[in-house]
mmCIF file of C-alpha atoms in Angstrom:
data_model
loop_
_atom_site.group_PDB
_atom_site.id
_atom_site.type_symbol
_atom_site.label_atom_id
_atom_site.label_comp_id
_atom_site.label_asym_id
_atom_site.label_seq_id
_atom_site.Cartn_x
_atom_site.Cartn_y
_atom_site.Cartn_z
ATOM 1 C CA MET A 1 132.363 104.948 117.609
ATOM 2 C CA ASP A 2 135.354 103.685 115.815
ATOM 3 C CA PRO A 3 135.412 99.722 114.293
ATOM 4 C CA LYS A 4 137.554 98.332 117.539
ATOM 5 C CA ALA A 5 135.630 99.675 119.829
ATOM 6 C CA PHE A 6 132.724 98.064 118.384
ATOM 7 C CA ASP A 7 134.775 95.401 117.766
ATOM 8 C CA SER A 8 135.064 95.065 121.631
ATOM 9 C CA ILE A 9 131.242 96.224 122.504
ATOM 10 C CA HIS A 10 130.369 93.431 120.575
ATOM 11 C CA ARG A 11 132.160 90.685 121.827
ATOM 12 C CA LYS A 12 131.305 91.762 125.479
ATOM 13 C CA LEU A 13 127.466 91.089 125.057
ATOM 14 C CA LEU A 14 127.659 88.562 123.501
ATOM 15 C CA CYS A 15 129.961 86.948 125.831
ATOM 16 C CA TRP A 16 127.441 88.937 128.576
ATOM 17 C CA TYR A 17 123.900 87.921 126.754
ATOM 18 C CA ASP A 18 124.818 83.880 126.191
ATOM 19 C CA GLN A 19 124.966 84.069 130.249
ATOM 20 C CA TYR A 20 121.770 86.036 130.957
ATOM 21 C CA GLN A 21 119.982 86.357 127.794
ATOM 22 C CA ARG A 22 115.515 86.358 129.378
ATOM 23 C CA ILE A 23 113.850 83.746 128.034
ATOM 24 C CA LEU A 24 111.111 84.743 126.587
ATOM 25 C CA PRO A 25 108.208 82.560 124.392
ATOM 26 C CA TRP A 26 109.578 83.539 121.140
ATOM 27 C CA ARG A 27 112.804 83.754 121.538
ATOM 28 C CA ALA A 28 114.443 79.540 119.894
ATOM 29 C CA ALA A 29 116.433 77.694 122.507
ATOM 30 C CA SER A 30 120.775 78.665 122.617
ATOM 31 C CA GLY A 31 121.417 76.521 119.688
ATOM 32 C CA GLU A 32 118.054 76.800 117.585
ATOM 33 C CA ARG A 33 117.062 78.690 114.936
ATOM 34 C CA PRO A 34 114.456 81.287 115.416
ATOM 35 C CA ASN A 35 110.836 80.332 114.088
ATOM 36 C CA PRO A 36 110.368 83.631 111.842
ATOM 37 C CA TYR A 37 106.507 83.629 112.371
ATOM 38 C CA HIS A 38 107.300 83.942 116.396
ATOM 39 C CA VAL A 39 109.580 86.716 115.601
ATOM 40 C CA TRP A 40 107.519 88.864 113.418
ATOM 41 C CA LEU A 41 104.258 87.749 116.155
ATOM 42 C CA SER A 42 105.826 89.124 119.103
ATOM 43 C CA GLU A 43 107.707 92.186 117.142
ATOM 44 C CA VAL A 44 104.007 93.572 116.007
ATOM 45 C CA MET A 45 102.433 92.498 119.603
ATOM 46 C CA LEU A 46 105.630 94.430 121.572
ATOM 47 C CA GLN A 47 104.535 97.440 119.097
ATOM 48 C CA GLN A 48 103.617 99.855 122.284
ATOM 49 C CA THR A 49 103.094 97.315 124.992
ATOM 50 C CA THR A 50 105.457 95.441 127.674
ATOM 51 C CA VAL A 51 107.373 92.327 127.502
ATOM 52 C CA ALA A 52 105.571 91.524 130.357
ATOM 53 C CA THR A 53 101.626 92.194 128.498
ATOM 54 C CA VAL A 54 102.819 90.383 125.417
ATOM 55 C CA LYS A 55 104.196 87.575 127.092
ATOM 56 C CA ASP A 56 100.325 85.465 127.348
ATOM 57 C CA TYR A 57 99.022 86.932 124.800
ATOM 58 C CA PHE A 58 101.201 85.515 122.578
ATOM 59 C CA ILE A 59 101.843 82.232 124.641
ATOM 60 C CA ARG A 60 97.209 82.261 123.789
ATOM 61 C CA PHE A 61 97.443 83.156 120.083
ATOM 62 C CA THR A 62 100.422 80.636 119.026
ATOM 63 C CA GLN A 63 97.945 78.402 120.458
ATOM 64 C CA ARG A 64 95.397 79.013 118.724
ATOM 65 C CA TRP A 65 97.278 79.716 115.535
ATOM 66 C CA PRO A 66 100.360 77.498 115.187
ATOM 67 C CA THR A 67 101.647 79.006 112.315
ATOM 68 C CA LEU A 68 101.190 81.598 110.123
ATOM 69 C CA GLN A 69 98.961 79.512 107.373
ATOM 70 C CA ASP A 70 96.623 78.649 110.492
ATOM 71 C CA LEU A 71 96.680 82.880 111.235
ATOM 72 C CA SER A 72 96.092 83.427 107.907
ATOM 73 C CA GLN A 73 93.024 81.972 107.444
ATOM 74 C CA SER A 74 91.335 82.629 110.547
ATOM 75 C CA SER A 75 88.913 86.345 111.098
ATOM 76 C CA LEU A 76 89.554 89.409 111.713
ATOM 77 C CA ASP A 77 86.880 89.222 114.205
ATOM 78 C CA ASP A 78 88.491 86.083 115.723
ATOM 79 C CA ILE A 79 92.101 88.025 115.557
ATOM 80 C CA TYR A 80 89.851 91.145 117.529
ATOM 81 C CA HIS A 81 88.524 88.808 120.269
ATOM 82 C CA GLN A 82 92.221 86.979 120.933
ATOM 83 C CA TRP A 83 93.365 90.788 120.898
ATOM 84 C CA GLN A 84 91.368 92.355 123.337
ATOM 85 C CA GLY A 85 93.021 94.072 126.364
ATOM 86 C CA LEU A 86 96.404 94.397 124.461
ATOM 87 C CA GLY A 87 94.997 98.027 122.949
ATOM 88 C CA TYR A 88 96.092 99.705 119.841
ATOM 89 C CA TYR A 89 93.733 97.809 117.434
ATOM 90 C CA SER A 90 94.985 99.068 114.333
ATOM 91 C CA ARG A 91 98.348 96.502 115.282
ATOM 92 C CA ALA A 92 95.570 93.770 114.883
ATOM 93 C CA ARG A 93 93.719 95.061 111.536
ATOM 94 C CA ASN A 94 97.420 94.919 110.167
ATOM 95 C CA LEU A 95 98.497 91.639 111.578
ATOM 96 C CA HIS A 96 95.678 90.395 110.078
ATOM 97 C CA ALA A 97 96.445 91.841 106.484
ATOM 98 C CA CYS A 98 100.217 90.926 107.247
ATOM 99 C CA ALA A 99 99.130 87.335 107.568
ATOM 100 C CA LEU A 100 96.973 87.167 103.762
ATOM 101 C CA ALA A 101 100.211 88.675 102.465
ATOM 102 C CA LEU A 102 102.602 86.487 104.053
ATOM 103 C CA SER A 103 100.389 83.676 103.037
ATOM 104 C CA GLU A 104 100.741 84.163 99.204
ATOM 105 C CA LEU A 105 104.778 84.979 99.306
ATOM 106 C CA ASN A 106 104.581 81.819 101.663
ATOM 107 C CA GLU A 107 107.734 83.080 104.000
ATOM 108 C CA ILE A 108 108.324 85.676 106.562
ATOM 109 C CA PRO A 109 110.807 87.999 104.037
ATOM 110 C CA ARG A 110 114.501 87.820 104.572
ATOM 111 C CA ASN A 111 115.090 91.428 103.819
ATOM 112 C CA PRO A 112 114.193 94.368 105.857
ATOM 113 C CA ASP A 113 113.569 96.509 102.223
ATOM 114 C CA GLU A 114 110.733 93.507 101.531
ATOM 115 C CA LEU A 115 109.420 93.365 105.068
ATOM 116 C CA ILE A 116 108.587 97.052 105.400
ATOM 117 C CA LYS A 117 106.380 96.612 102.588
ATOM 118 C CA LEU A 118 104.064 94.719 104.591
ATOM 119 C CA PRO A 119 101.004 95.982 106.472
ATOM 120 C CA GLY A 120 101.896 97.318 109.986
ATOM 121 C CA ILE A 121 105.527 97.281 110.068
ATOM 122 C CA GLY A 122 108.044 100.480 110.043
ATOM 123 C CA ALA A 123 111.553 100.738 110.051
ATOM 124 C CA TYR A 124 112.144 99.578 113.933
ATOM 125 C CA THR A 125 110.094 96.365 113.161
ATOM 126 C CA SER A 126 111.570 95.115 109.640
ATOM 127 C CA ALA A 127 114.871 95.426 110.445
ATOM 128 C CA SER A 128 114.448 93.816 113.887
ATOM 129 C CA ILE A 129 112.399 90.950 112.516
ATOM 130 C CA ALA A 130 114.926 90.348 109.872
ATOM 131 C CA SER A 131 117.956 90.463 112.518
ATOM 132 C CA ILE A 132 115.972 88.242 114.918
ATOM 133 C CA ALA A 133 114.729 85.861 112.339
ATOM 134 C CA TYR A 134 117.759 86.111 110.111
ATOM 135 C CA ASP A 135 120.708 86.912 111.323
ATOM 136 C CA PHE A 136 120.233 89.818 108.017
ATOM 137 C CA PRO A 137 123.603 92.340 109.449
ATOM 138 C CA ILE A 138 121.200 95.306 111.010
ATOM 139 C CA ILE A 139 120.355 96.710 114.247
ATOM 140 C CA PRO A 140 117.448 97.569 114.977
ATOM 141 C CA VAL A 141 116.476 100.846 117.326
ATOM 142 C CA ASP A 142 113.999 100.690 119.887
ATOM 143 C CA GLY A 143 113.637 102.260 123.383
ATOM 144 C CA ASN A 144 116.140 99.536 125.049
ATOM 145 C CA ILE A 145 118.805 100.322 122.746
ATOM 146 C CA THR A 146 118.252 103.662 122.229
ATOM 147 C CA ARG A 147 118.888 103.821 125.812
ATOM 148 C CA VAL A 148 122.113 102.064 126.053
ATOM 149 C CA ILE A 149 124.132 103.697 122.840
ATOM 150 C CA SER A 150 123.051 106.942 124.276
ATOM 151 C CA ARG A 151 124.771 106.357 127.468
ATOM 152 C CA LEU A 152 127.337 104.900 125.896
ATOM 153 C CA LEU A 153 128.212 107.762 123.921
ATOM 154 C CA ALA A 154 126.838 110.592 126.698
ATOM 155 C CA LEU A 155 124.702 111.691 123.234
ATOM 156 C CA LYS A 156 122.677 115.225 124.596
ATOM 157 C CA THR A 157 120.360 115.151 121.526
ATOM 158 C CA PRO A 158 117.210 114.913 122.993
ATOM 159 C CA LEU A 159 114.493 112.422 122.730
ATOM 160 C CA PRO A 160 112.453 111.664 119.376
ATOM 161 C CA LYS A 161 115.277 113.066 117.143
ATOM 162 C CA LEU A 162 118.319 110.807 119.361
ATOM 163 C CA LYS A 163 116.807 107.942 117.721
ATOM 164 C CA ASP A 164 117.334 108.963 113.712
ATOM 165 C CA LEU A 165 120.710 109.688 115.327
ATOM 166 C CA ILE A 166 121.835 106.369 117.053
ATOM 167 C CA PHE A 167 120.430 105.048 113.481
ATOM 168 C CA ASP A 168 122.738 106.853 111.480
ATOM 169 C CA ILE A 169 125.649 105.987 113.744
ATOM 170 C CA VAL A 170 124.756 102.754 113.687
ATOM 171 C CA SER A 171 124.054 102.056 110.155
ATOM 172 C CA PRO A 172 127.809 100.800 109.196
ATOM 173 C CA TYR A 173 128.564 98.480 111.282
ATOM 174 C CA GLN A 174 127.407 94.457 110.307
ATOM 175 C CA PRO A 175 127.229 93.156 113.286
ATOM 176 C CA ASN A 176 128.354 88.827 113.618
ATOM 177 C CA ARG A 177 125.489 86.906 115.592
ATOM 178 C CA SER A 178 123.167 90.223 114.296
ATOM 179 C CA GLY A 179 120.054 88.746 116.322
ATOM 180 C CA ASP A 180 121.446 87.734 119.314
ATOM 181 C CA PHE A 181 124.126 91.379 119.002
ATOM 182 C CA ALA A 182 120.396 92.878 118.949
ATOM 183 C CA GLN A 183 118.439 90.694 122.024
ATOM 184 C CA SER A 184 121.754 91.855 123.939
ATOM 185 C CA LEU A 185 121.411 95.232 124.020
ATOM 186 C CA MET A 186 117.567 95.404 124.321
ATOM 187 C CA ASP A 187 118.237 93.005 127.274
ATOM 188 C CA LEU A 188 120.243 94.910 128.176
ATOM 189 C CA GLY A 189 118.031 98.397 128.425
ATOM 190 C CA ALA A 190 115.503 95.975 129.636
ATOM 191 C CA THR A 191 117.553 94.577 132.658
ATOM 192 C CA ILE A 192 120.485 96.371 133.668
ATOM 193 C CA CYS A 193 120.511 100.095 131.646
ATOM 194 C CA THR A 194 117.171 100.876 132.916
ATOM 195 C CA PRO A 195 115.313 103.686 132.342
ATOM 196 C CA LYS A 196 115.651 104.769 136.700
ATOM 197 C CA THR A 197 118.393 103.021 138.442
ATOM 198 C CA PRO A 198 120.664 101.855 135.759
ATOM 199 C CA LYS A 199 122.781 98.599 138.022
ATOM 200 C CA CYS A 200 126.245 99.937 135.640
ATOM 201 C CA ASP A 201 128.121 97.850 138.476
ATOM 202 C CA SER A 202 126.716 94.734 136.665
ATOM 203 C CA CYS A 203 126.803 96.454 133.210
ATOM 204 C CA PRO A 204 129.412 94.431 130.786
ATOM 205 C CA ILE A 205 129.806 97.126 128.873
ATOM 206 C CA ALA A 206 130.483 99.375 131.874
ATOM 207 C CA LYS A 207 134.423 100.593 131.736
ATOM 208 C CA ASP A 208 133.201 102.219 127.651
ATOM 209 C CA CYS A 209 130.199 104.020 128.668
ATOM 210 C CA LEU A 210 130.629 107.976 128.742
ATOM 211 C CA ALA A 211 127.710 108.699 130.614
ATOM 212 C CA TYR A 212 129.190 106.583 133.448
ATOM 213 C CA ALA A 213 132.705 108.208 133.265
ATOM 214 C CA GLN A 214 130.984 111.097 133.343
ATOM 215 C CA ASN A 215 128.414 110.512 136.156
ATOM 216 C CA LYS A 216 125.398 111.283 133.301
ATOM 217 C CA GLN A 217 123.897 107.669 133.822
ATOM 218 C CA ASN A 218 120.528 109.763 134.918
ATOM 219 C CA GLN A 219 120.674 112.572 133.069
ATOM 220 C CA ILE A 220 121.097 110.426 129.195
ATOM 221 C CA PRO A 221 118.361 109.707 127.212
ATOM 222 C CA VAL A 222 117.784 113.589 127.214
ATOM 223 C CA LYS A 223 113.837 113.654 127.569
ATOM 224 C CA ALA A 224 112.064 115.489 125.345
ATOM 225 C CA ILE A 225 109.549 118.675 127.536
ATOM 226 C CA LYS A 226 106.434 116.814 126.843
ATOM 227 C CA SER A 227 103.294 118.908 126.312
ATOM 228 C CA LYS A 228 99.794 118.278 128.307
ATOM 229 C CA LYS A 229 97.276 116.064 126.746
ATOM 230 C CA PRO A 230 94.041 117.683 125.658
ATOM 231 C CA THR A 231 91.056 115.984 127.564
ATOM 232 C CA ARG A 232 88.041 115.098 124.724
ATOM 233 C CA TYR A 233 84.476 114.014 126.069
ATOM 234 C CA THR A 234 81.973 111.814 125.467
ATOM 235 C CA TYR A 235 78.777 109.930 126.243
ATOM 236 C CA ALA A 236 77.902 106.440 125.851
ATOM 237 C CA TYR A 237 74.382 105.429 125.056
ATOM 238 C CA TRP A 238 73.189 101.973 127.375
ATOM 239 C CA ASP A 239 70.248 100.902 125.330
ATOM 240 C CA GLU A 240 68.955 98.056 127.095
ATOM 241 C CA ASN A 241 65.032 96.295 125.301
ATOM 242 C CA LEU A 242 62.415 94.234 128.080
ATOM 243 C CA SER A 243 64.881 90.958 126.791
ATOM 244 C CA ASN A 244 67.987 92.265 128.319
ATOM 245 C CA GLU A 245 69.583 92.850 124.654
ATOM 246 C CA ILE A 246 71.753 95.489 124.606
ATOM 247 C CA ALA A 247 72.326 98.032 121.551
ATOM 248 C CA LEU A 248 76.139 97.736 120.026
ATOM 249 C CA ILE A 249 77.232 99.090 117.078
ATOM 250 C CA LYS A 250 80.887 98.671 115.168
ATOM 251 C CA ARG A 251 82.913 101.575 114.613
ATOM 252 C CA PRO A 252 84.280 103.275 111.322
ATOM 253 C CA ASP A 253 86.762 101.334 109.469
ATOM 254 C CA ARG A 254 88.818 104.276 109.974
ATOM 255 C CA GLY A 255 90.041 105.989 113.393
ATOM 256 C CA LEU A 256 90.398 104.623 116.681
ATOM 257 C CA LEU A 257 88.943 101.715 118.176
ATOM 258 C CA ALA A 258 87.672 101.123 114.096
ATOM 259 C CA ASN A 259 85.941 98.364 113.092
ATOM 260 C CA LEU A 260 85.576 97.025 116.446
ATOM 261 C CA MET A 261 82.164 96.690 118.716
ATOM 262 C CA SER A 262 80.809 99.143 120.896
ATOM 263 C CA LEU A 263 77.955 100.661 122.525
ATOM 264 C CA PRO A 264 77.044 104.109 120.782
ATOM 265 C CA THR A 265 78.622 106.940 121.294
ATOM 266 C CA SER A 266 78.320 111.025 120.734
ATOM 267 C CA GLU A 267 80.823 112.797 118.939
ATOM 268 C CA TRP A 268 84.095 112.612 120.879
ATOM 269 C CA VAL A 269 84.440 117.202 121.890
ATOM 270 C CA ASP A 270 86.779 118.915 122.959
ATOM 271 C CA TYR A 271 84.520 120.318 125.575
ATOM 272 C CA GLU A 272 81.883 119.082 127.861
ATOM 273 C CA GLU A 273 79.437 121.952 127.178
ATOM 274 C CA GLU A 274 79.702 120.486 123.830
ATOM 275 C CA LEU A 275 78.090 117.200 124.577
ATOM 276 C CA PRO A 276 74.620 116.779 123.234
ATOM 277 C CA PRO A 277 71.612 117.638 125.259
ATOM 278 C CA LEU A 278 69.537 114.962 126.674
ATOM 279 C CA THR A 279 66.194 113.897 125.126
ATOM 280 C CA PRO A 280 63.025 112.634 126.726
ATOM 281 C CA GLY A 281 63.815 108.979 128.359
ATOM 282 C CA GLN A 282 66.876 109.387 128.824
ATOM 283 C CA ILE A 283 69.305 109.737 132.296
ATOM 284 C CA LEU A 284 72.449 110.709 132.573
ATOM 285 C CA LEU A 285 73.823 107.821 135.104
ATOM 286 C CA ASP A 286 76.651 109.198 138.114
ATOM 287 C CA GLY A 287 80.010 108.601 137.612
ATOM 288 C CA TYR A 288 82.497 108.939 134.228
ATOM 289 C CA VAL A 289 85.013 106.236 133.024
ATOM 290 C CA LYS A 290 88.837 108.136 132.220
ATOM 291 C CA HIS A 291 90.786 106.570 129.452
ATOM 292 C CA VAL A 292 93.713 107.214 128.308
ATOM 293 C CA PHE A 293 94.515 107.497 124.468
ATOM 294 C CA THR A 294 98.565 108.205 122.471
ATOM 295 C CA HIS A 295 98.120 111.320 122.241
ATOM 296 C CA PHE A 296 94.570 112.731 124.722
ATOM 297 C CA THR A 297 92.828 111.579 127.581
ATOM 298 C CA LEU A 298 88.509 110.875 127.228
ATOM 299 C CA ILE A 299 86.409 111.207 130.086
ATOM 300 C CA LEU A 300 83.186 109.167 128.709
ATOM 301 C CA ARG A 301 79.719 109.750 131.342
ATOM 302 C CA CYS A 302 77.033 106.742 130.380
ATOM 303 C CA VAL A 303 73.487 107.889 129.098
ATOM 304 C CA LYS A 304 70.713 105.066 130.360
ATOM 305 C CA GLN A 305 67.826 104.596 127.712
ATOM 306 C CA VAL A 306 64.755 103.963 129.965
ATOM 307 C CA SER A 307 61.818 104.426 127.835
ATOM 308 C CA HIS A 308 61.220 102.439 124.462
ATOM 309 C CA SER A 309 63.921 102.551 122.223
ATOM 310 C CA GLU A 310 62.983 102.149 118.049
ATOM 311 C CA TYR A 311 66.790 101.252 117.771
ATOM 312 C CA THR A 312 66.803 98.468 115.122
ATOM 313 C CA GLY A 313 69.968 97.402 115.063
ATOM 314 C CA THR A 314 72.039 95.141 116.291
ATOM 315 C CA ARG A 315 71.614 94.167 119.794
ATOM 316 C CA TYR A 316 73.257 91.487 121.779
ATOM 317 C CA PRO A 317 72.340 89.555 125.060
ATOM 318 C CA ARG A 318 73.641 91.195 128.195
ATOM 319 C CA ASP A 319 75.009 87.756 129.031
ATOM 320 C CA SER A 320 77.051 86.851 125.683
ATOM 321 C CA LEU A 321 78.871 90.540 125.854
ATOM 322 C CA ASN A 322 82.044 89.209 127.284
ATOM 323 C CA ASN A 323 82.420 86.979 124.595
ATOM 324 C CA LEU A 324 82.479 89.211 121.936
ATOM 325 C CA ALA A 325 85.784 91.439 120.679
ATOM 326 C CA LEU A 326 85.326 94.555 122.887
ATOM 327 C CA PRO A 327 87.257 97.487 122.831
ATOM 328 C CA THR A 328 89.259 98.057 126.590
ATOM 329 C CA LEU A 329 87.121 101.905 126.876
ATOM 330 C CA ILE A 330 83.951 100.174 125.806
ATOM 331 C CA THR A 331 85.123 97.279 128.262
ATOM 332 C CA LYS A 332 85.974 99.590 131.390
ATOM 333 C CA THR A 333 82.393 101.199 130.581
ATOM 334 C CA LEU A 334 80.050 98.137 130.952
ATOM 335 C CA THR A 335 82.363 96.832 134.137
ATOM 336 C CA TYR A 336 82.361 100.681 135.672
ATOM 337 C CA TYR A 337 78.435 100.646 135.316
ATOM 338 C CA LYS A 338 77.927 97.764 136.417
ATOM 339 C CA ILE A 339 76.103 96.225 132.525
ATOM 340 C CA ILE A 340 77.792 93.243 132.727
ATOM 341 C CA GLU A 341 80.555 91.791 134.842
ATOM 342 C CA LEU A 342 84.170 90.675 133.468
ATOM 343 C CA ASN A 343 85.023 87.435 133.643
ATOM 344 C CA ARG A 344 88.034 86.805 131.623
#
C-alpha cells in the first residue's frame, strides 16, 4: 500500500470512527485520555474472548479493584473467583503476576518493547496497549484488523500465516491518533467487515477495497484447513461424607486448570478403554459432561463414592461450593450431576 493510499484510508476511517465508534466500558470518552489500567485489563480479558462476554467481567473487576494498585494487592484466589467463567485461566495467573510487576514499576510502560517483557503480554497485546493507551505509533494486528486489511488488499495468503504478512505490511506506517486508528479498524471489523455477510454498502473504505471490487469479500480471508480435535476422557470423583462435605483438590501449578480447585479426577486419557477400573464402593453415574478446550474435547463422567472414604484432603460443605473459584468444567460437572445448583 503506497503512503498516499494509506493516508486516504487513515483519514476516512478516523472520520467514520468519530461518528460510529462503539461505546465500551474500558474506552475513554471522546476527548478524554485513556486509562492505561483499563486498556491493559481489557486487552488481557479480550484474549480469545468476545467483547460481549468481557463487558460484565470488566465492570465487576474495576468495581472490585478500581486501580492497578488495588489489583496488585489482591490474592490470586480472589482473582480466580472473579475470573470464573471467562476460561483460559492462565490469563488470570498472568494478570496477577503482571499486576505485581507493574506495581513495582508504578506505571504501565508506554513502549511495546517494554510491555512485551511482562507476564501474559505478547506481540499483539503489547502493540494494542501502547497504541490505545499512549498513542504509540504502531498498528496492532488482531482478528478484526486481519480481516479488514486482507480484504482491503485482496490477500490470498491463508491463516495463520496471513497475520504475519499483514504485520509486515502495516509495520512501516506510523499513524497519527494511533489508538483511535487501531480501534477504528477493530470496530470496522466487528460491525461492518464481519466474517460472514459483510455490510460493504456501509463501509467507509469500500471504494478502496480490492476484495469488494473483485466480489471476493466472502472468500477472504482464506481460512486454514482445520484438523479434527481429538477427544480425551476422564472420571471425576464425587466423594461426599455424612456431613455433606465434598472432597476437592487443588490442581498442579502447571497445565490446564492450573492452581484451581477441582473434584479429584483420573488421568486424562486418549481412549475410553484406558480409564481406570472402578473399585468396590464406587458407582459410575449415567451421562457425561462434554467440555471443549482449545486443542481437544474432554468427555468427563462422574464416579460417586458410596462407601466410607479414607480421603484426608480438603473437604468443603456442599452449600459453600458456589463461593469457590471453580473452573467452568467442574461447575458444569457439579450442576449436570445435580451436586449443586448454580446460583451465580
